[in-house]
Coordinates of C-alpha atoms in Angstrom, one line a residue:
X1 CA 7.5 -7.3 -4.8
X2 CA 3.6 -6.9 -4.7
X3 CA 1.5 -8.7 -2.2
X4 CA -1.0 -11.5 -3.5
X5 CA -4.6 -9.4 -4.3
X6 CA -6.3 -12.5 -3.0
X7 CA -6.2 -13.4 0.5
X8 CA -8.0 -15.8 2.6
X9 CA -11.1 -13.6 4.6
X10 CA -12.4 -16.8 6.6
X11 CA -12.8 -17.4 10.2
X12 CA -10.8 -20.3 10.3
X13 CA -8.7 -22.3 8.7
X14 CA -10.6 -24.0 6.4
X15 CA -12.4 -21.2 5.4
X16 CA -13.4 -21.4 1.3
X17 CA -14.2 -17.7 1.4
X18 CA -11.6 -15.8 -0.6
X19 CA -11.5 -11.8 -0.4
X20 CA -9.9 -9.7 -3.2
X21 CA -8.1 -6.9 -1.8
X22 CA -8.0 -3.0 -3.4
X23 CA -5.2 -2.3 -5.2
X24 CA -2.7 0.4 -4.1
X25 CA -3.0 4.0 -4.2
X26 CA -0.1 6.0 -4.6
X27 CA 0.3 6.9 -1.1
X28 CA 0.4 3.1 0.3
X29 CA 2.7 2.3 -2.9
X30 CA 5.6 5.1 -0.9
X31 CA 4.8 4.5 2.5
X32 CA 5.2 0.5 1.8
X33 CA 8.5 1.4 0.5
X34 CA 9.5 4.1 2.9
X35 CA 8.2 2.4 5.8
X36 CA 10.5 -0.4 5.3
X37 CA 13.3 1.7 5.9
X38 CA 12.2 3.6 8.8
X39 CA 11.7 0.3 10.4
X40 CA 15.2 -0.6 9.6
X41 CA 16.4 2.9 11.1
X42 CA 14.2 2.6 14.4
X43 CA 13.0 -0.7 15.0
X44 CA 10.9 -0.2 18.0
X45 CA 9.2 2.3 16.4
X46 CA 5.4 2.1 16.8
X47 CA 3.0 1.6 13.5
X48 CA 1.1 4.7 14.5
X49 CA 3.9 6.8 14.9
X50 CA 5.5 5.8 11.7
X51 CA 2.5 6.1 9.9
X52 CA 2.1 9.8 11.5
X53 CA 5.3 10.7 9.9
X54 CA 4.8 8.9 6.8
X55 CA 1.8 11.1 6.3
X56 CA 3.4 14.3 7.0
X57 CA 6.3 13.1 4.7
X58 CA 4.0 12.5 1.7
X59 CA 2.4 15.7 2.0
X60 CA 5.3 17.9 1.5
X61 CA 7.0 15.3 -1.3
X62 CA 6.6 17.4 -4.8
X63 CA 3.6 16.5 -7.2
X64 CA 7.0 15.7 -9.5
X65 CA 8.0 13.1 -6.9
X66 CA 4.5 11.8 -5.8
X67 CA 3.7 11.2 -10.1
X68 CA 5.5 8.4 -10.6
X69 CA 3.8 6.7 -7.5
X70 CA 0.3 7.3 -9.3
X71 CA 1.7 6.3 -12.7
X72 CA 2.0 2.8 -10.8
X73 CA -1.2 2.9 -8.9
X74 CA -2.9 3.4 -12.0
X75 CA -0.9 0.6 -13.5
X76 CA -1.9 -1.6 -10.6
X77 CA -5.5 -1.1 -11.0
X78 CA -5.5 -1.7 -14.5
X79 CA -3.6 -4.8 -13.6
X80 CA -6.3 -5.4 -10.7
X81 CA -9.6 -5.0 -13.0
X82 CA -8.2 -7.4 -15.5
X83 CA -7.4 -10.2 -12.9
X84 CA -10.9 -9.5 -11.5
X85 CA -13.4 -8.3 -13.8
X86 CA -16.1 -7.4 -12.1
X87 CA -15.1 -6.8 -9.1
X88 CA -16.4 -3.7 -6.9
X89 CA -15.5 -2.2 -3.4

C-alpha cells in the first residue's frame, strides 16, 4: 500500500495549498517495509535508532537484492510524472 503523493502542506486546517510529495527511492521503498517489522520486534525502539540500523542494513544487502527495489522506484516515478506532469523538486 503506497501513501497518497498529495498531501495537504497548509498551516491550518483549511489550508487550499496542496504539496506533491517525491516519489520513493529504492532505499525508503525497503526501509518502509523493513521498518515495519522492526517496530513490531521492538516497539520502543527510537526512529533514529532504527533508521541507523536500517542504513547499515541496506548497505551490506546485495546489488541482486537492492535491484528489485529500484525496478519499483523507477516504476514509481514513472507513475509520479504521469499523475503530475510538470512537476519539479
Amino acid at each position: 500500500a503506497s501513501l497518497p503523493a498529495v498531501i495537504n502542506n497548509g498551516k491550518g486546517k483549511n489550508s487550499k495549498k496542496k504539496h506533491v510529495k517525491r516519489p520513493m527511492n529504492a532505499f525508503m521503498i525497503w526501509a518502509q517495509i523493513e521498518r515495519r517489522e522492526y517496530k513490531r520486534r521492538c516497539p520502543n525502539a527510537h526512529n533514529a535508532v532504527i533508521s541507523r540500523h536500517l542504513g547499515a542494513r541496506w548497505n551490506l544487502l546485495p546489488e541482486k537484492e537492492k535491484a528489485k527495489f529500484h525496478d519499483r522506484a523507477k516504476a514509481m516515478k514513472a507513475e509520479h510524472l504521469m499523475s503530475n506532469p510538470g512537476y519539479k523538486y
